[in-house]
Coordinates of C-alpha atoms and ligand atoms in Angstrom, one line a residue:
M305 CA 49.5 -4.0 -6.6
R306 CA 53.2 -4.6 -6.1
V307 CA 53.5 -8.3 -5.3
V308 CA 56.7 -10.1 -4.2
V309 CA 56.8 -13.9 -4.6
L310 CA 59.4 -15.5 -2.5
G311 CA 60.7 -18.7 -4.1
A312 CA 61.2 -19.6 -7.8
G313 CA 60.4 -23.3 -7.5
V314 CA 57.4 -24.6 -9.5
V315 CA 54.9 -23.3 -6.9
G316 CA 56.3 -19.7 -6.8
L317 CA 56.6 -19.5 -10.6
A318 CA 53.1 -20.8 -11.2
T319 CA 51.8 -18.2 -8.7
A320 CA 53.7 -15.4 -10.5
Y321 CA 52.2 -16.5 -13.8
Y322 CA 48.6 -16.0 -12.5
L323 CA 49.4 -12.8 -10.6
V324 CA 50.9 -11.0 -13.6
Q325 CA 47.8 -11.9 -15.6
D326 CA 45.8 -10.1 -13.0
G327 CA 47.7 -6.9 -13.8
H328 CA 50.0 -6.9 -10.7
E329 CA 53.6 -5.7 -10.8
V330 CA 55.3 -9.0 -9.8
T331 CA 58.8 -9.6 -8.5
V332 CA 60.1 -13.2 -7.9
V333 CA 63.0 -13.7 -5.5
D334 CA 65.2 -16.8 -5.2
R335 CA 68.5 -17.5 -3.5
N336 CA 69.8 -19.7 -6.3
D337 CA 71.2 -18.3 -9.6
G338 CA 68.6 -20.1 -11.6
V339 CA 64.9 -21.1 -11.1
A340 CA 63.8 -24.5 -9.8
L341 CA 67.2 -25.6 -8.6
E342 CA 65.9 -27.2 -5.3
T343 CA 62.9 -29.5 -4.9
S344 CA 61.5 -28.7 -8.3
Y345 CA 64.6 -29.8 -10.1
A346 CA 64.6 -33.6 -10.5
N347 CA 61.4 -34.9 -8.8
G348 CA 59.5 -38.0 -9.8
A349 CA 58.1 -36.2 -12.9
Q350 CA 54.6 -37.5 -12.3
L351 CA 51.6 -35.3 -13.0
S352 CA 49.7 -37.6 -10.7
Y353 CA 46.2 -36.1 -11.0
S354 CA 44.2 -39.1 -9.9
Y355 CA 46.7 -40.7 -7.5
V356 CA 46.7 -38.2 -4.6
A357 CA 45.9 -40.3 -1.4
P358 CA 48.1 -38.8 1.4
L359 CA 50.9 -40.7 3.1
A360 CA 49.0 -40.5 6.4
G361 CA 46.4 -43.2 6.2
P362 CA 44.9 -46.0 8.4
G363 CA 47.2 -48.7 6.8
V364 CA 50.4 -46.7 7.6
L365 CA 50.7 -47.0 11.4
P366 CA 51.4 -50.8 11.5
K367 CA 54.0 -50.4 8.8
I368 CA 55.9 -47.6 10.7
P369 CA 57.9 -49.9 13.2
P370 CA 59.4 -52.1 10.4
W371 CA 60.0 -49.0 8.2
L372 CA 61.9 -47.4 11.1
L373 CA 63.9 -50.5 11.9
R374 CA 65.0 -51.5 8.4
R375 CA 67.9 -49.6 7.0
D376 CA 66.6 -49.9 3.4
S377 CA 62.9 -49.1 4.2
P378 CA 61.2 -46.5 2.0
L379 CA 60.5 -44.2 5.0
R380 CA 63.2 -43.5 7.6
F381 CA 63.2 -41.4 10.7
Y382 CA 66.4 -39.8 12.0
P383 CA 65.5 -38.2 15.4
R384 CA 66.7 -34.6 15.9
L385 CA 66.6 -32.3 18.9
D386 CA 64.0 -30.3 17.0
P387 CA 60.5 -29.8 18.6
H388 CA 59.1 -29.0 15.1
Q389 CA 60.1 -32.5 13.9
W390 CA 58.4 -34.2 16.9
R391 CA 55.3 -32.0 16.7
W392 CA 55.0 -32.8 12.9
L393 CA 55.3 -36.6 13.7
M394 CA 52.7 -36.5 16.3
Q395 CA 50.3 -34.6 14.0
F396 CA 51.1 -37.1 11.3
V397 CA 50.2 -40.1 13.5
L398 CA 46.9 -38.3 14.5
A399 CA 46.1 -37.9 10.8
C400 CA 46.4 -41.6 10.1
T401 CA 42.7 -42.3 10.2
A402 CA 40.3 -43.4 7.4
R403 CA 38.2 -40.4 7.9
Q404 CA 41.0 -37.9 7.6
S405 CA 42.6 -39.8 4.7
D406 CA 39.3 -39.8 2.8
Q407 CA 38.7 -36.1 3.4
T408 CA 42.3 -35.2 2.3
T409 CA 41.9 -37.4 -0.8
R410 CA 38.7 -35.6 -1.7
R411 CA 40.2 -32.2 -1.3
L412 CA 43.4 -33.1 -3.2
L413 CA 41.4 -34.6 -6.1
A414 CA 39.4 -31.3 -6.5
L415 CA 42.7 -29.4 -6.6
S416 CA 44.5 -31.8 -8.9
F417 CA 41.6 -32.0 -11.4
Y418 CA 41.7 -28.2 -11.5
S419 CA 45.4 -28.3 -12.1
R420 CA 45.0 -30.7 -15.0
R421 CA 42.5 -28.3 -16.7
L422 CA 44.9 -25.4 -16.0
M423 CA 47.8 -27.3 -17.5
D424 CA 45.8 -28.0 -20.7
A425 CA 44.9 -24.3 -20.9
L426 CA 48.5 -23.2 -20.2
Q427 CA 49.9 -25.5 -22.8
A428 CA 47.4 -24.4 -25.4
R429 CA 48.6 -20.8 -24.8
E430 CA 52.3 -21.1 -24.1
A431 CA 53.3 -24.5 -25.6
I432 CA 56.2 -25.1 -23.2
E433 CA 58.5 -28.0 -24.2
F434 CA 59.1 -30.2 -21.2
G435 CA 58.7 -33.8 -22.3
H436 CA 55.0 -33.7 -21.5
A437 CA 53.2 -37.0 -22.2
R438 CA 49.9 -38.6 -21.3
N439 CA 51.2 -42.1 -21.1
G440 CA 49.2 -43.4 -18.1
K441 CA 50.3 -44.7 -14.7
L442 CA 50.4 -48.2 -13.4
V443 CA 50.8 -48.7 -9.6
V444 CA 51.8 -52.3 -9.0
H445 CA 51.3 -54.2 -5.8
S446 CA 53.4 -57.2 -4.8
D447 CA 51.3 -57.9 -1.7
P448 CA 47.8 -59.3 -2.3
A449 CA 46.4 -57.5 0.8
S450 CA 47.7 -54.1 -0.3
F451 CA 46.2 -54.8 -3.8
A452 CA 42.8 -55.6 -2.2
A453 CA 43.0 -52.3 -0.3
A454 CA 43.9 -50.4 -3.5
K455 CA 40.9 -51.9 -5.3
R456 CA 38.7 -50.5 -2.6
L457 CA 40.3 -47.1 -3.0
V458 CA 39.6 -47.3 -6.8
E459 CA 35.9 -47.7 -6.0
Y460 CA 36.0 -44.7 -3.7
Q461 CA 37.9 -42.6 -6.2
R462 CA 35.5 -43.6 -9.0
S463 CA 32.7 -41.9 -7.0
L464 CA 34.9 -38.8 -7.1
G465 CA 35.5 -38.9 -10.9
C466 CA 38.7 -40.9 -11.4
E467 CA 38.8 -43.4 -14.2
Q468 CA 41.0 -46.2 -12.9
S469 CA 40.9 -50.0 -13.3
A470 CA 42.3 -52.9 -11.3
L471 CA 44.5 -55.3 -13.4
S472 CA 45.7 -58.8 -12.9
R473 CA 49.4 -59.5 -13.3
D474 CA 49.0 -60.6 -17.0
E475 CA 47.0 -57.5 -17.7
C476 CA 49.7 -55.4 -16.1
V477 CA 52.3 -57.0 -18.4
A478 CA 50.0 -56.3 -21.4
V479 CA 49.9 -52.6 -20.5
E480 CA 53.6 -52.5 -19.7
P481 CA 55.7 -55.2 -21.4
A482 CA 58.8 -54.2 -19.5
L483 CA 57.2 -55.9 -16.5
A484 CA 57.6 -59.3 -18.2
G485 CA 61.2 -59.5 -16.9
G486 CA 62.6 -62.6 -15.3
P487 CA 63.0 -63.8 -11.7
G488 CA 63.8 -61.1 -9.2
T489 CA 62.5 -58.2 -11.3
L490 CA 59.6 -56.0 -10.4
G491 CA 57.4 -57.8 -12.9
A492 CA 57.9 -61.2 -11.2
R493 CA 56.7 -59.8 -7.9
V494 CA 53.4 -58.2 -9.2
A495 CA 50.2 -59.5 -7.7
G496 CA 48.1 -56.9 -9.5
G497 CA 48.0 -53.2 -10.4
I498 CA 45.9 -50.1 -10.6
H499 CA 46.0 -48.5 -14.0
T500 CA 45.1 -44.8 -14.7
P501 CA 45.4 -44.2 -18.5
S502 CA 44.9 -40.4 -18.1
E503 CA 48.0 -39.7 -15.9
E504 CA 50.8 -37.6 -17.3
V505 CA 54.5 -37.2 -16.9
G506 CA 56.8 -34.2 -17.6
D507 CA 60.1 -32.8 -16.5
C508 CA 59.4 -30.2 -13.9
Y509 CA 62.7 -28.3 -14.2
R510 CA 62.3 -27.9 -18.0
F511 CA 58.8 -26.7 -17.4
C512 CA 60.0 -24.1 -14.9
V513 CA 62.7 -22.8 -17.2
G514 CA 60.1 -22.5 -20.0
L515 CA 57.8 -20.7 -17.7
E516 CA 60.6 -18.4 -16.5
H517 CA 61.2 -17.3 -20.1
R518 CA 57.5 -16.6 -20.5
L519 CA 57.3 -14.7 -17.2
V520 CA 60.2 -12.4 -18.2
A521 CA 58.6 -11.8 -21.5
I522 CA 55.4 -10.6 -19.9
G523 CA 57.1 -8.3 -17.4
V524 CA 57.8 -10.3 -14.2
A525 CA 61.1 -9.1 -12.5
L526 CA 63.3 -12.0 -11.5
R527 CA 65.7 -11.4 -8.6
L528 CA 67.9 -14.5 -8.7
G529 CA 70.9 -15.1 -6.3
V530 CA 69.1 -13.1 -3.6
T531 CA 68.5 -14.7 -0.2
V532 CA 65.6 -13.5 1.9
S533 CA 66.5 -13.3 5.6
R534 CA 63.4 -11.8 7.2
L535 CA 60.0 -10.4 6.6
V536 CA 59.3 -7.1 8.4
A537 CA 55.8 -6.0 9.5
N538 CA 54.6 -2.6 10.6
G539 CA 51.9 -3.4 13.1
R540 CA 49.9 -6.3 11.5
R541 CA 51.0 -5.5 7.9
V542 CA 54.1 -6.8 6.1
T543 CA 55.9 -4.0 4.5
H544 CA 59.1 -5.4 3.2
A545 CA 61.5 -8.3 3.0
E546 CA 65.1 -8.0 4.1
T547 CA 67.3 -9.7 1.5
S548 CA 71.0 -10.1 0.6
G549 CA 70.3 -7.6 -2.2
G550 CA 68.7 -4.9 0.1
D551 CA 65.2 -4.3 1.3
L552 CA 62.3 -5.2 -1.0
A553 CA 59.1 -3.4 -0.5
G554 CA 55.7 -4.6 -1.6
D555 CA 51.9 -4.4 -1.1
A556 CA 51.6 -8.2 -0.8
F557 CA 54.1 -11.1 -0.3
V558 CA 53.5 -14.7 -1.3
V559 CA 55.8 -17.0 0.6
A560 CA 56.5 -20.1 -1.6
L561 CA 59.8 -21.2 -0.2
G562 CA 58.9 -25.0 -0.1
A563 CA 60.2 -26.6 3.1
Q564 CA 61.8 -23.3 4.2
T565 CA 58.5 -21.4 4.3
P566 CA 58.0 -21.7 8.1
W567 CA 61.3 -20.0 8.8
L568 CA 60.1 -16.8 7.3
T569 CA 56.5 -16.8 8.6
R570 CA 57.3 -18.0 12.2
P571 CA 58.8 -14.7 13.4
L572 CA 55.5 -13.0 12.4
G573 CA 53.5 -15.4 14.5
V574 CA 52.3 -17.6 11.6
E575 CA 53.2 -21.2 12.5
L576 CA 53.0 -23.6 9.6
P577 CA 53.1 -27.4 10.1
V578 CA 55.5 -28.0 7.2
Y579 CA 58.5 -30.3 7.5
P580 CA 60.9 -31.6 4.9
L581 CA 60.6 -35.3 3.8
K582 CA 63.9 -35.9 2.0
G583 CA 63.7 -37.9 -1.2
Y584 CA 66.1 -39.2 -3.8
S585 CA 66.0 -39.6 -7.6
L586 CA 68.1 -40.9 -10.5
T587 CA 67.8 -39.9 -14.1
L588 CA 68.9 -42.9 -16.2
P589 CA 69.8 -42.7 -19.9
I590 CA 67.6 -45.5 -21.4
T591 CA 69.7 -48.0 -23.3
G592 CA 67.4 -51.1 -23.1
A593 CA 64.1 -52.5 -21.9
A594 CA 62.5 -49.7 -19.8
P595 CA 58.8 -48.9 -19.1
A596 CA 56.9 -46.6 -21.5
V597 CA 54.1 -46.2 -19.0
S598 CA 54.8 -44.6 -15.6
V599 CA 55.2 -47.4 -13.1
T600 CA 55.0 -47.2 -9.3
D601 CA 56.2 -50.0 -7.1
F602 CA 53.7 -49.5 -4.2
K603 CA 55.6 -51.6 -1.7
R604 CA 58.9 -50.0 -2.1
K605 CA 57.4 -46.6 -2.9
V606 CA 59.6 -46.0 -5.9
V607 CA 58.3 -44.4 -9.1
Y608 CA 59.7 -45.0 -12.6
A609 CA 58.8 -42.3 -15.1
P610 CA 59.9 -42.4 -18.8
L611 CA 60.8 -38.9 -20.0
D612 CA 61.5 -37.7 -23.5
G613 CA 64.7 -35.8 -22.6
P614 CA 66.4 -33.3 -25.0
A615 CA 69.4 -35.7 -25.3
G616 CA 67.3 -38.9 -25.7
P617 CA 64.9 -41.1 -23.6
Q618 CA 65.4 -41.1 -19.9
L619 CA 64.0 -43.0 -16.9
R620 CA 63.4 -40.9 -13.8
V621 CA 63.5 -43.1 -10.7
A622 CA 62.4 -41.5 -7.5
G623 CA 61.6 -42.6 -4.0
M624 CA 62.3 -42.6 -0.2
A625 CA 61.1 -40.3 2.4
D626 CA 63.6 -39.5 5.2
V627 CA 62.4 -37.5 8.2
A628 CA 65.9 -36.2 8.7
G629 CA 66.0 -32.4 9.0
H630 CA 66.7 -29.8 6.4
S631 CA 70.1 -31.0 5.0
R632 CA 70.0 -31.8 1.2
R633 CA 73.3 -33.6 1.4
P634 CA 72.8 -37.0 -0.2
D635 CA 73.4 -40.1 1.9
P636 CA 75.5 -42.4 -0.3
V637 CA 73.8 -45.5 1.3
R638 CA 70.4 -44.3 0.2
V639 CA 71.7 -43.5 -3.3
G640 CA 73.1 -47.0 -3.5
Q641 CA 69.7 -48.5 -2.3
L642 CA 67.9 -46.6 -5.1
V643 CA 70.3 -47.8 -7.7
A644 CA 70.0 -51.4 -6.4
E645 CA 66.2 -51.0 -6.4
A646 CA 66.1 -49.8 -10.1
R647 CA 68.6 -52.4 -11.2
A648 CA 66.5 -55.2 -9.7
A649 CA 63.2 -53.8 -11.1
F650 CA 64.3 -53.1 -14.7
P651 CA 67.8 -54.6 -15.1
G652 CA 68.0 -53.9 -18.9
A653 CA 66.9 -50.2 -18.7
T654 CA 70.4 -48.7 -18.6
D655 CA 74.1 -49.5 -18.0
Y656 CA 74.1 -49.7 -14.2
A657 CA 77.9 -50.4 -14.2
A658 CA 78.5 -46.9 -15.7
P659 CA 80.0 -44.3 -13.3
L660 CA 77.4 -43.1 -10.7
A661 CA 77.4 -39.6 -12.0
S662 CA 75.9 -40.7 -15.3
L663 CA 72.9 -42.0 -13.3
Q664 CA 72.5 -38.4 -12.0
P665 CA 71.7 -39.0 -8.3
W666 CA 69.8 -36.1 -6.7
T667 CA 68.0 -35.3 -3.4
G668 CA 65.2 -32.9 -2.7
L669 CA 63.1 -31.9 0.3
R670 CA 59.3 -32.4 -0.1
P671 CA 57.5 -29.6 1.8
A672 CA 55.1 -31.9 3.7
T673 CA 52.2 -31.2 6.0
P674 CA 51.1 -34.0 8.4
K675 CA 47.7 -34.4 6.7
G676 CA 49.0 -34.1 3.2
S677 CA 47.0 -30.9 2.3
P678 CA 48.8 -27.8 1.1
L679 CA 48.5 -24.4 2.9
L680 CA 47.1 -21.8 0.5
G681 CA 46.2 -18.1 0.7
R682 CA 46.0 -15.3 3.2
T683 CA 47.3 -15.5 6.7
P684 CA 46.3 -13.5 9.8
V685 CA 49.0 -11.0 8.9
D686 CA 47.9 -8.4 6.4
G687 CA 49.6 -8.6 3.0
L688 CA 51.1 -12.0 3.9
F689 CA 50.0 -15.0 1.8
V690 CA 51.5 -18.5 1.7
N691 CA 51.6 -21.2 -1.0
C692 CA 53.4 -24.3 0.4
G693 CA 53.0 -27.8 1.8
Q694 CA 52.2 -29.6 -1.4
G695 CA 54.6 -32.4 -0.2
A696 CA 54.9 -35.2 -2.8
L697 CA 52.5 -33.5 -5.2
G698 CA 53.9 -30.1 -5.7
W699 CA 54.5 -30.5 -9.4
T700 CA 51.0 -31.9 -9.9
L701 CA 49.3 -29.2 -7.8
A702 CA 51.4 -26.2 -8.7
L703 CA 49.1 -24.6 -11.2
A704 CA 45.9 -24.9 -9.2
S705 CA 47.7 -23.7 -6.1
G706 CA 49.1 -20.7 -7.9
R707 CA 45.7 -19.9 -9.4
V708 CA 43.7 -20.0 -6.2
V709 CA 46.3 -18.0 -4.3
A710 CA 46.2 -15.3 -7.0
D711 CA 42.4 -15.3 -6.8
D712 CA 42.6 -14.9 -3.0
L713 CA 45.0 -12.0 -3.3
A714 CA 42.8 -10.3 -5.9
G715 CA 39.8 -10.7 -3.5
R716 CA 38.0 -13.1 -6.0
R717 CA 36.3 -16.3 -4.9
P718 CA 38.6 -19.1 -6.1
E719 CA 37.1 -22.1 -8.0
I720 CA 38.3 -24.4 -5.1
S721 CA 37.2 -23.3 -1.6
L722 CA 40.3 -22.1 0.3
E723 CA 38.7 -22.9 3.7
Q724 CA 39.9 -26.4 3.4
F725 CA 43.5 -25.3 2.8
A726 CA 43.5 -22.3 5.2
V727 CA 46.5 -21.6 7.3
S728 CA 44.4 -21.5 10.5
E729 CA 42.8 -24.9 9.9
Ligands
LIG2048 C1 62.2 -37.4 -4.7 C2 61.0 -36.5 -4.9 C3 60.1 -36.9 -5.9 C4 59.0 -36.2 -6.2 N1 58.1 -36.6 -7.1 C5 57.0 -35.8 -7.4 C6 56.2 -36.2 -8.5 O1 56.4 -37.2 -9.2 N2 55.1 -35.4 -8.7 C7 54.8 -34.3 -8.0 O2 53.8 -33.7 -8.2 N3 55.6 -33.9 -7.0 C8 56.7 -34.6 -6.7 N4 57.6 -34.2 -5.7 C9 57.3 -33.0 -5.0 C10 57.6 -31.7 -5.7 O3 58.9 -31.8 -6.3 C11 57.6 -30.6 -4.7 O4 56.4 -30.6 -4.0 C12 57.7 -29.2 -5.4 O5 58.9 -29.2 -6.2 C13 57.8 -28.1 -4.3 O6 57.9 -26.9 -5.1 P1 58.2 -25.6 -4.3 O7 58.2 -24.5 -5.3 O8 57.2 -25.5 -3.2 O9 59.6 -25.7 -3.6 P2 61.0 -25.6 -4.2 O10 61.1 -26.1 -5.5 O11 62.0 -26.1 -3.2 O12 61.2 -24.0 -4.3 C14 61.4 -23.2 -3.2 C15 62.4 -22.2 -3.6 O13 62.7 -21.3 -2.5 C16 64.0 -20.9 -2.6 N5 64.4 -20.5 -1.2 C17 64.3 -21.1 -0.1 N6 64.7 -20.4 1.0 C18 65.0 -19.2 0.5 C19 65.4 -17.9 1.0 N7 65.6 -17.8 2.3 N8 65.6 -16.9 0.2 C20 65.4 -17.0 -1.2 N9 65.0 -18.1 -1.7 C21 64.8 -19.2 -0.9 C22 64.8 -22.1 -3.0 O14 66.0 -21.8 -3.6 C23 63.8 -22.8 -4.0 O15 64.1 -22.4 -5.3 C24 58.8 -34.9 -5.4 C25 59.7 -34.5 -4.5 C26 60.8 -35.3 -4.3 C27 61.8 -34.8 -3.3

């Protein structure tokens, strides 16, 4: 079959990898001149296989008013005259129940554990160099009540196969000595933490470039610098994509355009509840005391991931979720807040007085669904498949998402049931 994959982010590239192994003739199209130059470029670097609880949960609703009122809160809402934004928010609020959150966590864990197995297999076969390390993840809580709630989640997740343990402050410092810092640092605020030794980190962009080289070597056609403007259907079957490089025909199309996916599917009557949650990151050259374990500040929703970069050790700092439309333009105030956050947490990690450019500020749009589950597989339109909505877990879930969509396209039964990620659900 001739299959066209729209989008060369980590999700589109992973899909292409499994499609070409099924013997399809695969073309990948992207508007940028290189792969993974949008949300997959400088994300939080966490392969967070065991820590998948969705943003929508029962504890979130009471936090929303203070989050919305404080200028430095981790989540901010900028109202737009956009019915899609308001509909997404209403669906998000409705998803903030314990039942929905548990169900989504269960589904995401099945998908993420599958992704971990696929990553092991892919690395055994392709050996892509992307600073991949299994250095564990420590989520620290400064509020005793949130630590107590996290301990309950550990019990629930243990029943689903996660190996995590709850640690006291001293135990957290033993696992990550960079948390021993003085007054005002993140370490001084820790009430306790949840440690998951099996969690991994890796640079998503370097992985995508490595995968791109592999895809080209095994016959995938990459059409970079080509913008897709419309998908055209003849009756109920998609026939071609209109692009800045001319029409592109195919027997099947997989739309993996991240937060832009609904724009292409909506005119065909396929409405997807995907909205961008804008986030920020910094990539700091490590020059002093920095964590060796991946650390998450639960209260401030900031992750700190040590990366073995090609030019030396780096600390990827990522956070914030702004419900603010599709602009990727960085807000200097938010960048300043993230720098201040990192400086307070790990003051010795880098030279914070260096020019801002050396801290490599970046923004990306998480393609988020209200419930936190991705949308995978066939749609009511023949020949039209989607792979989107992985939100804050797109790097973690990319391989399993790509595998199950390729299975669906081939008419095989995927290892993970697609009913739970179906477009119509
Ligand atoms: C601050 C931040 C931190 C994050 N941290 C993590 C983390 O630690 N772990 C994790 O698992 N996930 C993380 N994520 C989420 C993860 O980065 C995303 O879920 C993932 O990158 C989405 O990949 P994608 O391929 O769907 O989208 P993208 O990478 O955005 O790819 C979509 C592609 O489509 C192309 N495109 C769009 N429109 C068109 C068009 N009309 N024509 C042609 N091409 C088009 C774009 O150029 C782009 O390359 C984070 C995200 C952010 C923002």
